[in-house]
Coordinates of C-alpha atoms in Angstrom, one line a residue:
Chain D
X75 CA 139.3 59.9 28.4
X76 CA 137.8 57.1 26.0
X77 CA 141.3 55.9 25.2
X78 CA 141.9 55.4 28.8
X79 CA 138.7 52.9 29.0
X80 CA 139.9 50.6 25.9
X81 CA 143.0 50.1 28.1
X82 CA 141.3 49.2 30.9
X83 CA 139.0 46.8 29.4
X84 CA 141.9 45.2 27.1
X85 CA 143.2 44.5 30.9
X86 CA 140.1 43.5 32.6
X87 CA 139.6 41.1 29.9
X88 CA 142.9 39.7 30.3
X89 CA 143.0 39.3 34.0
X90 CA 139.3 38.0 34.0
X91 CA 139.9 35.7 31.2
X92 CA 143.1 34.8 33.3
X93 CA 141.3 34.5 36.3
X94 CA 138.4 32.4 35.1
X95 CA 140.3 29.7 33.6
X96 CA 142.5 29.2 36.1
X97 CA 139.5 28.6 38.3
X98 CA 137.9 26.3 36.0
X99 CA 141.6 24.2 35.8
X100 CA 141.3 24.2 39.2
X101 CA 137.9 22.9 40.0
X102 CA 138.2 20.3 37.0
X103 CA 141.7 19.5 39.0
X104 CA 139.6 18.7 42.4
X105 CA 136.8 16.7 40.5
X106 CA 139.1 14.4 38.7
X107 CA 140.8 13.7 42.3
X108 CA 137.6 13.1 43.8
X109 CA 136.3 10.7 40.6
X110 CA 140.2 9.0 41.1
X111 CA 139.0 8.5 45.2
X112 CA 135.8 6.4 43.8
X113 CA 137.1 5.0 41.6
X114 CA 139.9 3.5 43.6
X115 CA 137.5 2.7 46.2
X116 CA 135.6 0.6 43.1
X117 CA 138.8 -1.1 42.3
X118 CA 139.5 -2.2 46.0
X119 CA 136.1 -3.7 46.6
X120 CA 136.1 -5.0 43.0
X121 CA 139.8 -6.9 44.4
X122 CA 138.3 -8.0 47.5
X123 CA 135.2 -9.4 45.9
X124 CA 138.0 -11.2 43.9
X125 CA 140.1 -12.5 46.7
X126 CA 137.2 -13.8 48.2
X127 CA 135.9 -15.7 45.4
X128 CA 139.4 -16.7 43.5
Chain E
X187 CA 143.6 25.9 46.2
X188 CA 143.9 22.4 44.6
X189 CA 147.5 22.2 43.3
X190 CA 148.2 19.5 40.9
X191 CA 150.9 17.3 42.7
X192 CA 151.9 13.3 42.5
X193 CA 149.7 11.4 44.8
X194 CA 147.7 8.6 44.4
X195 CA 148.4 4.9 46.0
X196 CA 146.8 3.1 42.7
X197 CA 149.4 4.9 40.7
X198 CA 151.8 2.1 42.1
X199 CA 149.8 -0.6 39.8
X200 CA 149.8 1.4 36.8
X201 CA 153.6 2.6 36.6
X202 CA 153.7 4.2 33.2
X203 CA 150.8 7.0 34.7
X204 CA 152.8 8.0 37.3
X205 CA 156.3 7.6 39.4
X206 CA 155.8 6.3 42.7
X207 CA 154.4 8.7 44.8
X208 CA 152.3 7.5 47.3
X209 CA 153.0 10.6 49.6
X210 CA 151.2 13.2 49.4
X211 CA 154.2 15.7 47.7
X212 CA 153.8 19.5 48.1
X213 CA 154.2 21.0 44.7
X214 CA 157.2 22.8 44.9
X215 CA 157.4 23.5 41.2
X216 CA 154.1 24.5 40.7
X217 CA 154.4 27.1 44.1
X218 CA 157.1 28.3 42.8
X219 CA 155.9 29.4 39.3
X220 CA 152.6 30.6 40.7
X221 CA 155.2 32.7 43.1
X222 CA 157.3 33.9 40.6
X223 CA 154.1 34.7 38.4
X224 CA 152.7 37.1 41.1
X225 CA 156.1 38.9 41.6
X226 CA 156.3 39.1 38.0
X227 CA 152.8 40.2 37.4
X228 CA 153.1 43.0 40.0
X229 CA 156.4 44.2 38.5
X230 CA 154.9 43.9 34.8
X231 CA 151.8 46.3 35.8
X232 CA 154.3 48.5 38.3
X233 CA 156.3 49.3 34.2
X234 CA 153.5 49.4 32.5
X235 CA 151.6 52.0 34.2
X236 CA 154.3 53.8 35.9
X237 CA 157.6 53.2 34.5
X238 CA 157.4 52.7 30.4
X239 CA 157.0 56.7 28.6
X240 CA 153.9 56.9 27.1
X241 CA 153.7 56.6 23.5
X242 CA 154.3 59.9 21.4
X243 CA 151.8 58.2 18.0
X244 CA 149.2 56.4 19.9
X245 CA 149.3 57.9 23.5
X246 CA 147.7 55.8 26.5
X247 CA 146.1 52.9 24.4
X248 CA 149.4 51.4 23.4
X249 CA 150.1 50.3 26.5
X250 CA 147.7 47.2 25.3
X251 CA 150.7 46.3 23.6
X252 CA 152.7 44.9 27.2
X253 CA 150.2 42.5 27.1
X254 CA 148.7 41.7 23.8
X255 CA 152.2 41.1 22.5
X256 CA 153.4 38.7 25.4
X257 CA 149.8 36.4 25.0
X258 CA 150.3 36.5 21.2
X259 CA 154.0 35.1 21.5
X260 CA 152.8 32.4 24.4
X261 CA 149.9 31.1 22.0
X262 CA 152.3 30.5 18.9
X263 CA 155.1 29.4 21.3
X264 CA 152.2 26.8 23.0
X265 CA 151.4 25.4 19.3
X266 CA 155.3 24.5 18.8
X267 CA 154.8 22.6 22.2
X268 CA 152.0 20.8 21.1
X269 CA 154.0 19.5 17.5
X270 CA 157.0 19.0 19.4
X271 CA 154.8 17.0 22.1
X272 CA 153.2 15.4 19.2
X273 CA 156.3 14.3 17.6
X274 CA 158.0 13.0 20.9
X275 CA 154.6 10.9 21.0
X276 CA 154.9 9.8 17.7
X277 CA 158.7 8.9 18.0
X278 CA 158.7 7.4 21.5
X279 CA 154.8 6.3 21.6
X280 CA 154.9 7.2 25.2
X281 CA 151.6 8.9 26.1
X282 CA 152.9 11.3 28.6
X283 CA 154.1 13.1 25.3
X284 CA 150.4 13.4 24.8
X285 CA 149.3 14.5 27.8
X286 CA 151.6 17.8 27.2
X287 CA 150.3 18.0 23.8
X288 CA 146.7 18.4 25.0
X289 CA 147.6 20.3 28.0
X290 CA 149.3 22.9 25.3
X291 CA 146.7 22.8 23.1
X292 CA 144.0 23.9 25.9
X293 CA 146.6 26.5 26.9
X294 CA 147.2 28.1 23.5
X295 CA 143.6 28.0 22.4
X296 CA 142.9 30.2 25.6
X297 CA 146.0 32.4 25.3
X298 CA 145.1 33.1 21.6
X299 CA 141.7 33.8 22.5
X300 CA 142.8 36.8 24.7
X301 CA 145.2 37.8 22.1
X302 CA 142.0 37.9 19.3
X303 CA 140.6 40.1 21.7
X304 CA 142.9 42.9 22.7
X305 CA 144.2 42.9 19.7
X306 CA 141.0 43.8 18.3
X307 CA 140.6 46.4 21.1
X308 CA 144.0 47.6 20.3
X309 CA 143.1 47.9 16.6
X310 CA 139.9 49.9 17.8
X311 CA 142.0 52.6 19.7
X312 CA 144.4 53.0 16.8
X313 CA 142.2 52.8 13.8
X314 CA 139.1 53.0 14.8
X315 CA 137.7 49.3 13.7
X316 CA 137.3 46.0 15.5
X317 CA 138.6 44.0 13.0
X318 CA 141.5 44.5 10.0
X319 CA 142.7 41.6 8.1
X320 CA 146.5 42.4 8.6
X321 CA 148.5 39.4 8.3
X322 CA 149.0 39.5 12.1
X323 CA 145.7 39.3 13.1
X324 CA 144.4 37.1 10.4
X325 CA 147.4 34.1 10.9
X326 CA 146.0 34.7 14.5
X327 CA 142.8 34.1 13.9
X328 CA 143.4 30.7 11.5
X329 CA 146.0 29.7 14.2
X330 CA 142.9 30.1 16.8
X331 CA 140.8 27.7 14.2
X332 CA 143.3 25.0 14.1
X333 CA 143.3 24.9 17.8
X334 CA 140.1 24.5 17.7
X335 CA 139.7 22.2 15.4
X336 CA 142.4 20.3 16.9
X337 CA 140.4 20.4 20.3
X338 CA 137.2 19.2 18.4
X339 CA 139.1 16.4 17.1
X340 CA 140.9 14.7 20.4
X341 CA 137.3 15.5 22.1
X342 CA 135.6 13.5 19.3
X343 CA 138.4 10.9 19.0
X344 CA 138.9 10.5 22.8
X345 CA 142.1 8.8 24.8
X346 CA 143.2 6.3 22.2
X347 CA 146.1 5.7 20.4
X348 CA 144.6 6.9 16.8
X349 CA 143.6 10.1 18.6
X350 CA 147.1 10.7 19.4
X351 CA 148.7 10.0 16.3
X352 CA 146.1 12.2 14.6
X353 CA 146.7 14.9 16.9
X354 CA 149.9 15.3 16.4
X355 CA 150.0 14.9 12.4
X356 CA 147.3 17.8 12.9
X357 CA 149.8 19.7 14.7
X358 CA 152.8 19.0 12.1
X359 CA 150.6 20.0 9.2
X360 CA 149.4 23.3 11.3
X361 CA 153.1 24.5 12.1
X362 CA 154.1 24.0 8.8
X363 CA 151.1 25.9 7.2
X364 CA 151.2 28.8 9.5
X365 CA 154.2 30.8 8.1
X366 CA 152.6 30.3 4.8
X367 CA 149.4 31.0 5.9
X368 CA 150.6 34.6 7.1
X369 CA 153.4 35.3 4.3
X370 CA 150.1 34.4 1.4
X371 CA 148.3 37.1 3.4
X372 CA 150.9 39.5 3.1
X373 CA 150.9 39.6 -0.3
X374 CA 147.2 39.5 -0.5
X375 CA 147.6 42.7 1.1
X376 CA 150.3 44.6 -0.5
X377 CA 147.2 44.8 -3.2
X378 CA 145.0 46.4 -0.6
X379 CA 146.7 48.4 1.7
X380 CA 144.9 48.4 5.2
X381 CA 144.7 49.5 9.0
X382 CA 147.1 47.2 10.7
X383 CA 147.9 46.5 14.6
X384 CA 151.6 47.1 15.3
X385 CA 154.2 49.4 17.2
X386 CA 156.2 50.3 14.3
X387 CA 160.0 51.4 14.3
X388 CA 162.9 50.4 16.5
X389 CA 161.7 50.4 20.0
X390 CA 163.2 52.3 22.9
X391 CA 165.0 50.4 25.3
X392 CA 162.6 50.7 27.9
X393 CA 159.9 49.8 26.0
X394 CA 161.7 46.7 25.2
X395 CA 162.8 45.9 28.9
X396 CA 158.8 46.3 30.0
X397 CA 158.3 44.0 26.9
X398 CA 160.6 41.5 28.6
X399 CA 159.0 41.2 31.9
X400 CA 155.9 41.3 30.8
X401 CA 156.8 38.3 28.1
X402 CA 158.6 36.4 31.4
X403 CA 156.0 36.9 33.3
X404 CA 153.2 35.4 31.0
X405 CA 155.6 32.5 30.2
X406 CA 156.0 31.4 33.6
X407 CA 152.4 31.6 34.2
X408 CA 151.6 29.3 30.6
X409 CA 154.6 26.9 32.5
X410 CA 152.5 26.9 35.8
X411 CA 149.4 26.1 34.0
X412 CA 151.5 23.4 32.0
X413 CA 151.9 21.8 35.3
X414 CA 148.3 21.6 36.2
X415 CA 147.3 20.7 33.0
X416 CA 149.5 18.0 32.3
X417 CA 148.9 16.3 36.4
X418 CA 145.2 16.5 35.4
X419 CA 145.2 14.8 31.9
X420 CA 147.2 12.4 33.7
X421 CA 144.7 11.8 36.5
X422 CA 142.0 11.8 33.9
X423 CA 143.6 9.0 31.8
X424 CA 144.0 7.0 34.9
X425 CA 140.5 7.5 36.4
X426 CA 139.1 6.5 32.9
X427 CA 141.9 3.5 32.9
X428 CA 140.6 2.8 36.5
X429 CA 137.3 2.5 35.5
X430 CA 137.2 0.6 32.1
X431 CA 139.2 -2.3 34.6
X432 CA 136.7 -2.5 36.9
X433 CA 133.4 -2.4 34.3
Chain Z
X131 CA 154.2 -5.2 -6.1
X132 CA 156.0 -1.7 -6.8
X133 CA 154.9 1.4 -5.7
X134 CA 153.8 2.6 -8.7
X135 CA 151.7 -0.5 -9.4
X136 CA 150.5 -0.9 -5.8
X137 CA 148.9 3.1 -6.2
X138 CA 147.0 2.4 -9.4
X139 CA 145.6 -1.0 -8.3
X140 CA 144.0 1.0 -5.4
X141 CA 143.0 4.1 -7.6
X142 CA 141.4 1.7 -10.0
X143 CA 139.6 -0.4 -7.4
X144 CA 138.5 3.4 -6.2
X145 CA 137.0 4.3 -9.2
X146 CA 135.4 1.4 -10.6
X147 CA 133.6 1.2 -7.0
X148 CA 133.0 5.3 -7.9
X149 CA 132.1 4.9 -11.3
X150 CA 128.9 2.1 -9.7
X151 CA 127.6 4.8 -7.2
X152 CA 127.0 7.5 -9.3
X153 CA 125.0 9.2 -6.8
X154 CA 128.5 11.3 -5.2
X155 CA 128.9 12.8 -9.2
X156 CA 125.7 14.3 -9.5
X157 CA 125.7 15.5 -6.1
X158 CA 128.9 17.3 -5.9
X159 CA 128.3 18.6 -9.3
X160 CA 124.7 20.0 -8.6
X161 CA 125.9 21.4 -5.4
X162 CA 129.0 23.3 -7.1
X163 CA 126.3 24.8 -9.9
X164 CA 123.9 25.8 -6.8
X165 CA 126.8 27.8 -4.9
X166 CA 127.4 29.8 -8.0
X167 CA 123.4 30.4 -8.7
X168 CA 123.1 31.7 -4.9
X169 CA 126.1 34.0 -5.5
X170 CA 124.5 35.3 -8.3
X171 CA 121.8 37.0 -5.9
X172 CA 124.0 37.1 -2.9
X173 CA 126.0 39.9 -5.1
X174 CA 125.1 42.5 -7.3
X175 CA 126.6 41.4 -10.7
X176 CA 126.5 44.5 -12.8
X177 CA 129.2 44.4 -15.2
X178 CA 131.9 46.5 -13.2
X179 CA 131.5 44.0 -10.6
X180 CA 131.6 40.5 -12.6
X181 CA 135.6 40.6 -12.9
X182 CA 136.0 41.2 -9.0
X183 CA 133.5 38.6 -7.5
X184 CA 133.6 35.8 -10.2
X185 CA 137.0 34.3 -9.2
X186 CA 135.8 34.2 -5.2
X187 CA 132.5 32.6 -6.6
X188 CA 134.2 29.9 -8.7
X189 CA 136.4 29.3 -6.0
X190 CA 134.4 29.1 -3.2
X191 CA 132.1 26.6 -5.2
X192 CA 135.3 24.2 -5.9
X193 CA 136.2 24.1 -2.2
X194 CA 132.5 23.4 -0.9
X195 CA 132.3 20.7 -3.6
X196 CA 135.7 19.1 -3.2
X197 CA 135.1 18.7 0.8
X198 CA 131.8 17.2 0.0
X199 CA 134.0 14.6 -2.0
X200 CA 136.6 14.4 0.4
X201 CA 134.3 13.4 3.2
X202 CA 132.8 10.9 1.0
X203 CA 135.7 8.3 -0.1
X204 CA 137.1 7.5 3.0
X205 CA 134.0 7.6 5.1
X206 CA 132.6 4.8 2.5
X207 CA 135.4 2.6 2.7
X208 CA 135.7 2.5 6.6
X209 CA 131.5 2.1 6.8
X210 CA 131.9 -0.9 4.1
X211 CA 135.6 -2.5 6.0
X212 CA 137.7 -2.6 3.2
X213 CA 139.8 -0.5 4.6
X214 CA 141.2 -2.5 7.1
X215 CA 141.4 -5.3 4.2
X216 CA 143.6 -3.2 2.7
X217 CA 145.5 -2.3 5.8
X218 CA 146.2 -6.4 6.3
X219 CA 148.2 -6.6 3.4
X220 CA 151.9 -5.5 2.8
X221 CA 150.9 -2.3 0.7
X222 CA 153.1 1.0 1.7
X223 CA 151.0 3.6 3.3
X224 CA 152.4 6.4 0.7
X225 CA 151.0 4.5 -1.9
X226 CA 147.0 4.3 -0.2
X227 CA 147.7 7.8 0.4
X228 CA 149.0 8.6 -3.3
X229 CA 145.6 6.7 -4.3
X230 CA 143.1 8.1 -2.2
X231 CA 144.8 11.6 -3.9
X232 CA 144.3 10.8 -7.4
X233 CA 141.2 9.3 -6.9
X234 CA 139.9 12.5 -5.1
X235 CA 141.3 14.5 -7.4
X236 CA 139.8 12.8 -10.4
X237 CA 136.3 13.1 -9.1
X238 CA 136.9 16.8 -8.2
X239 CA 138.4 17.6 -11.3
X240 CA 135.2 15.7 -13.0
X241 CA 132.8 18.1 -11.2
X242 CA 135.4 21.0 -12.0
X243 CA 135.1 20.4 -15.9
X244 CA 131.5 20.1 -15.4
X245 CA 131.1 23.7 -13.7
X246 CA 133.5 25.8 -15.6
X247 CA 131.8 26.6 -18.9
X248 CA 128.2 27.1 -16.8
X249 CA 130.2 29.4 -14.7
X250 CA 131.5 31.0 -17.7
X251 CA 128.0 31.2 -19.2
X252 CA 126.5 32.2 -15.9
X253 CA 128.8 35.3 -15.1
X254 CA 129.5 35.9 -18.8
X255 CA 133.4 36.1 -18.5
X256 CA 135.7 35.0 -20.9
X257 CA 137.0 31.7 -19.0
X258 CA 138.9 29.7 -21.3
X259 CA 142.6 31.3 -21.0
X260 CA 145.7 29.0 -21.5
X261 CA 146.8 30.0 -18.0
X262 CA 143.2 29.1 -16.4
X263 CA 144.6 24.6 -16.4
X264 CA 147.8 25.6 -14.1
X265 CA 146.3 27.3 -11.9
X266 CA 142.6 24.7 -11.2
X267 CA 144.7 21.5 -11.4
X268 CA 147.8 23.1 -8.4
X269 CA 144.8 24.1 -6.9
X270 CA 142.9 21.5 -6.4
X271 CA 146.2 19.2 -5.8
X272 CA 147.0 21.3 -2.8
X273 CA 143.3 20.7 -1.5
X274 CA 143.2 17.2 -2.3
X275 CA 146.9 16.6 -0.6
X276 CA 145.5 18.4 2.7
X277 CA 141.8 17.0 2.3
X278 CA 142.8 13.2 1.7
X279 CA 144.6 13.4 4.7
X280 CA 142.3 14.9 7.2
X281 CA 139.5 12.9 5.6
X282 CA 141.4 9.7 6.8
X283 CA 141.8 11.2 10.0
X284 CA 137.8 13.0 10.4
X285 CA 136.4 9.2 9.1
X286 CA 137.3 7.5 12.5
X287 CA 134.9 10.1 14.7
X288 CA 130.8 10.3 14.5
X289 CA 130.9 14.3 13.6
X290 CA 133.4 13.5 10.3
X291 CA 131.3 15.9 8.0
X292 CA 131.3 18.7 10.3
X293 CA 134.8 18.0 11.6
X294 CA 136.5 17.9 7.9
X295 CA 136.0 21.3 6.9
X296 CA 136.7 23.2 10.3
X297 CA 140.2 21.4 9.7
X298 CA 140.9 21.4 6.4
X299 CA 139.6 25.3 5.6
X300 CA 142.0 26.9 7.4
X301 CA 144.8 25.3 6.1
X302 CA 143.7 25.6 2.6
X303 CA 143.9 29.6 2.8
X304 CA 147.4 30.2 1.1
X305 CA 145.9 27.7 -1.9
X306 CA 141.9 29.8 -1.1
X307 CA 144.2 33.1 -1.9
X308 CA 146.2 32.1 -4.7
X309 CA 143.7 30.9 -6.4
X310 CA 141.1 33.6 -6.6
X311 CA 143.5 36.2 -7.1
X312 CA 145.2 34.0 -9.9
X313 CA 142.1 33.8 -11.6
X314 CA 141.4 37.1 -10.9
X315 CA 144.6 38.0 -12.7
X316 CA 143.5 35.9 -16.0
X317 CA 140.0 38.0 -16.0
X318 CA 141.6 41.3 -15.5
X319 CA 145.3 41.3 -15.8
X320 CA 147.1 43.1 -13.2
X321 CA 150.8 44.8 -12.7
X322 CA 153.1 44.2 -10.1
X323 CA 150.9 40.9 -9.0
X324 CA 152.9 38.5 -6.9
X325 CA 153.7 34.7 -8.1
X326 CA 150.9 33.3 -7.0
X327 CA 151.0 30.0 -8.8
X328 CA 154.6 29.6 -7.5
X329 CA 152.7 29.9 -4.2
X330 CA 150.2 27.3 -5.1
X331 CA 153.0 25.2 -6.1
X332 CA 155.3 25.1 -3.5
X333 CA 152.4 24.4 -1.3
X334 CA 151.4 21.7 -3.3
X335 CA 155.2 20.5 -2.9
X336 CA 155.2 20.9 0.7
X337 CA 152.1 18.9 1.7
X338 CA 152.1 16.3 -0.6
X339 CA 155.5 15.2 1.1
X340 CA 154.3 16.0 4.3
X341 CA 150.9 14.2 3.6
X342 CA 152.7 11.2 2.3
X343 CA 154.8 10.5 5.5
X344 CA 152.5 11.1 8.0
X345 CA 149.3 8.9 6.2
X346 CA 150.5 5.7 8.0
X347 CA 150.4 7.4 11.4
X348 CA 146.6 8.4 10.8
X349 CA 145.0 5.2 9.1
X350 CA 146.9 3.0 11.2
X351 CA 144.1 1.1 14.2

C-alpha cells in the first residue's frame, strides 16, 4: 500500500504546512500587539515629558 | 488564539492606520471564516475519502488532486490580488492597498509552496519522478520565484513609498509574464514530450462537486488569513510609525 | 526638448561616462568568454553533442554577462547622484527609461560581438547564419527592456547584485527559451519548430511598453 502513504504525506504536508503558518501568523499577531502596548506607553510618557516642559 | 481585530486607542491620532476603534471589537469576520473553514474542511475530507469514486487510471493517489488543485488555483488567484492591490496603490496612493499586497504576497508564496510540493508527490505516484518540467509545474515553480523575489525586495526596501511602487510594478510585470512564461514552455515541450501532472479528460460530476468544496474551502481559509495578515501589516506600520515619532 | 532628443542626450551622456571607465567592458567581456571555457569541461563536447549544448552555452553566457551590466549603470549613477540631477529636471521618465535601454543594450551588444566568433571558434560551429542578427539583437532587447527596469528598482536596496538576477531570471525564460532553441534551429535546422522569434518579439513588444510606463513609478524618491 505505498500509493496509500504518498497520499497521506501529500495531506500531512498540507495540514502541517497549514497548521504551522497559521501559528507563526498568529504569534507574530501577539508580538506586534505587545510591541504597539510599549510603544504607546513610549509615546504617552514621551507627551507628558512634553506637557510638562512645553 | 490572537485574532486580528481593530483595537488600539493611539489609532485615534493616526487616522489613515486605522478607523476609530478604541473598543476592543470581537472579530466577527475573521470567526466567521475560520468557522466556515472548519465546516468546510471537514466536509472537503468527508468527499474526499468517502464520497468521490476512486480513480479507474491512477487509483488512491489521485485523490492529491482535491487538494493540490485548490492550493494551486489560491496561489495564482493570491498573485492577481497582489497586482490588483498594487495598482489600487499605485492609482489611489493609499497604503492600505499595500498592506493587502504584502499580506497576499506572504499568502501565495506559502500556498504555492504546498502546491510545489504535492504536486511533486503527485507526479511521484503517477510517474514515478519528483520532478517533470510540464508547463504546469514549471510556471509554478517561476511563479514561486517571483514571490520570492518579490518578498526579498519589500524586505530589503522596507515600509516606504519607493517600496510600494516597486512592489507593485514587480507584480504588473509578473502577471503579465506568467501566461507567457507557461505558453513558451509548452512549446518547449511539444519538442520533448514528458511525464506530466494532470487529471486528463472531462471530469465526472462528482469529481467536480468534491473539486468545488474543496476549492471553497481553501478560499475561505486564504480570506481568513487575508484578515490577519492585513490587521498585522497594519499594526506593524503603526508600531514602526509610533516609534520613529518618539526617537 | 523632444522626446527623441531628450533620450539621446542621456544615452550620450551614458556612454561617454562608459566609454571613460573601461573597466565594466573588459569585465563583462572576460566573464562572458570564461562561462563558455567552464562549459567546455562542464559538458562532454564530442561532436554529436556540440549542436545540442552550444546554443544553451552561448546563451547562458549572454544572460550572466548582460545582468552583470545591468546591475552596473544604474547602481553608478545613484552612488555618483546624478540621478536625482536628472530627476530635477522636466525630462519624461519614458525617455530615461528609453536611455538607460539603449545604453544597456549597446554595452551588451559590445560584449556580444566580442564573444560570438571565440564561441564559434571555441565549439567549432558554423555561427555566422543570416538568421543568427534577429534573433541576438530581440534577445537581448527583451532582456535589456526587463533588466533596465528592475535594475532601477534593485539600485535603491544594499543586496542590488544579488537581488537583480533572482528578479529578472525568471522573467526572462520565454526570451531564455526562444533563444537557445532559435539558435539551436540555425545550427541544426529542425521541422515543425514553433515561431520562436515571433515569441521573442512580441515579448520584446510587450515589456518595452510595459517597461516604459511604469519607469516613473520606480525611479521616482
Amino acid at each position: 500500500m505505498q500509493e496509500v502513504s504518498y497520499l497521506v504525506a501529500a495531506y500531512a504536508v498540507v495540514w502541517l504546512g497549514l497548521f504551522a503558518y497559521l501559528a507563526f501568523v498568529v504569534l507574530r499577531i501577539r508580538g506586534v500587539r505587545t510591541e504597539l502596548a510599549a510603544v504607546e506607553e513610549l509615546v504617552r510618557e514621551h507627551n507628558e515629558k512634553q506637557d510638562q516642559h512645553g | 488564539m490572537a485574532l486580528a481585530n481593530r483595537d488600539t486607542q493611539t489609532e485615534r491620532q493616526y487616522s489613515t492606520i486605522g478607523t476609530a476603534g478604541q473598543n476592543t471589537r470581537p472579530p466577527i469576520a475573521s470567526l466567521a471564516l475560520l468557522t466556515l473553514t472548519f465546516i468546510g474542511m471537514m466536509t472537503s475530507i468527508f468527499m474526499i475519502f468517502l464520497y468521490v469514486p476512486t480513480d479507474a487510471i491512477e487509483g488512491i493517489p489521485q485523490r492529491i488532486f482535491y487538494f493540490h488543485v485548490p492550493i494551486a488555483w489560491i496561489g495564482m488567484l493570491a498573485f492577481g490580488v497582489v497586482t490588483v492591490a498594487g495598482i489600487g496603490y499605485l492609482w489611489k496612493k493609499d497604503e492600505r492597498w499595500d498592506w493587502a499586497a504584502r499580506a497576499s504576497a506572504e499568502l501565495g508564496a506559502v500556498f504555492i509552496t504546498l502546491a510545489l510540493i504535492t504536486g511533486s508527490i503527485w507526479g511521484k505516484t503517477t510517474w514515478g519522478t519528483w520532478w517533470t518540467w510540464d508547463a504546469r509545474l514549471t510556471t509554478t515553480l517561476i511563479l514561486w520565484f517571483i514571490y520570492i523575489g518579490y518578498l526579498m525586495l519589500r524586505s530589503y526596501m522596507g515600509r516606504t513609498h519607493e517600496s510600494a511602487r516597486s512592489g507593485a510594478v514587480l507584480a504588473i510585470i509578473g502577471l503579465i509574464d506568467v501566461p507567457i512564461i507557461y505558453e513558451s514552455v509548452n512549446w518547449w515541450r511539444t519538442l520533448h514530450p514528458q511525464a506530466e501532472v494532470g487529471t486528463p479528460g472531462a471530469l465526472p460530476p462528482s469529481v467536480v462537486l468534491t473539486l468545488m468544496i474543496s476549492l471553497v474551502t481553501f478560499t475561505l481559509f486564504y480570506s481568513f488569513l487575508m484578515i490577519q495578515l492585513y490587521q498585522l501589516q497594519r499594526m506593524q506600520t503603526l508600531a514602526q510609525r509610533l516609534r520613529a515619532s518618539v526617537e | 526638448m523632444i522626446f527623441l532628443e531628450q533620450v539621446i542626450a542621456i544615452l550620450w551622456k551614458d556612454v561617454r561616462y562608459e566609454l571613460r571607465s573601461k573597466q565594466m567592458w573588459t569585465g563583462m567581456g572576460l566573464f562572458a568568454l570564461l562561462v563558455l571555457v567552464i562549459f567546455n569541461f562542464a559538458f562532454d563536447l564530442r561532436v554529436d553533442n556540440k549542436a545540442a549544448v552550444a546554443p544553451g552555452a552561448l546563451w547562458v553566457a549572454f544572460v550572466f554577462a548582460s545582468l552583470l551590466g545591468l546591475g552596473r549603470t544604474i547602481a553608478a549613477e545613484r552612488e555618483i547622484g546624478s540621478m536625482d540631477r536628472l530627476l530635477l529636471c522636466p525630462v519624461d521618465r519614458k525617455a530615461i527609461y528609453l536611455a538607460k535601454l539603449l545604453g544597456n543594450m549597446l554595452f551588451i551588444g559590445v560584449v556580444e560581438i566580442v564573444a560570438l566568433p571565440i564561441f564559434a571558434a571555441l565549439f567549432n560551429v558554423p555561427l555566422f547564419v543570416g538568421a543568427l542578427l534577429p534573433i541576438v539583437l530581440l534577445s537581448t532587447l527583451g532582456i535589456a527592456a526587463v533588466g533596465t527596469l528592475f535594475s532601477a528598482m534593485a539600485a535603491a536596496t544594499r543586496a542590488r547584485e544579488l537581488l537583480l538576477p533572482i528578479l529578472v531570471f525568471p522573467l526572462i525564460v520565454p526570451i531564455v527559451i526562444g533563444a537557445v532553441r532559435a539558435t539551436g534551429t540555425l545550427l541544426a535546422p529542425a521541422v515543425n519548430e514553433p515561431p520562436w522569434l515571433g515569441l521573442i518579439a512580441a515579448f520584446d513588444v510587450i515589456f518595452l511598453t510595459v517597461s516604459m510606463l511604469t519607469f516613473e513609478y520606480v525611479i521616482e524618491e
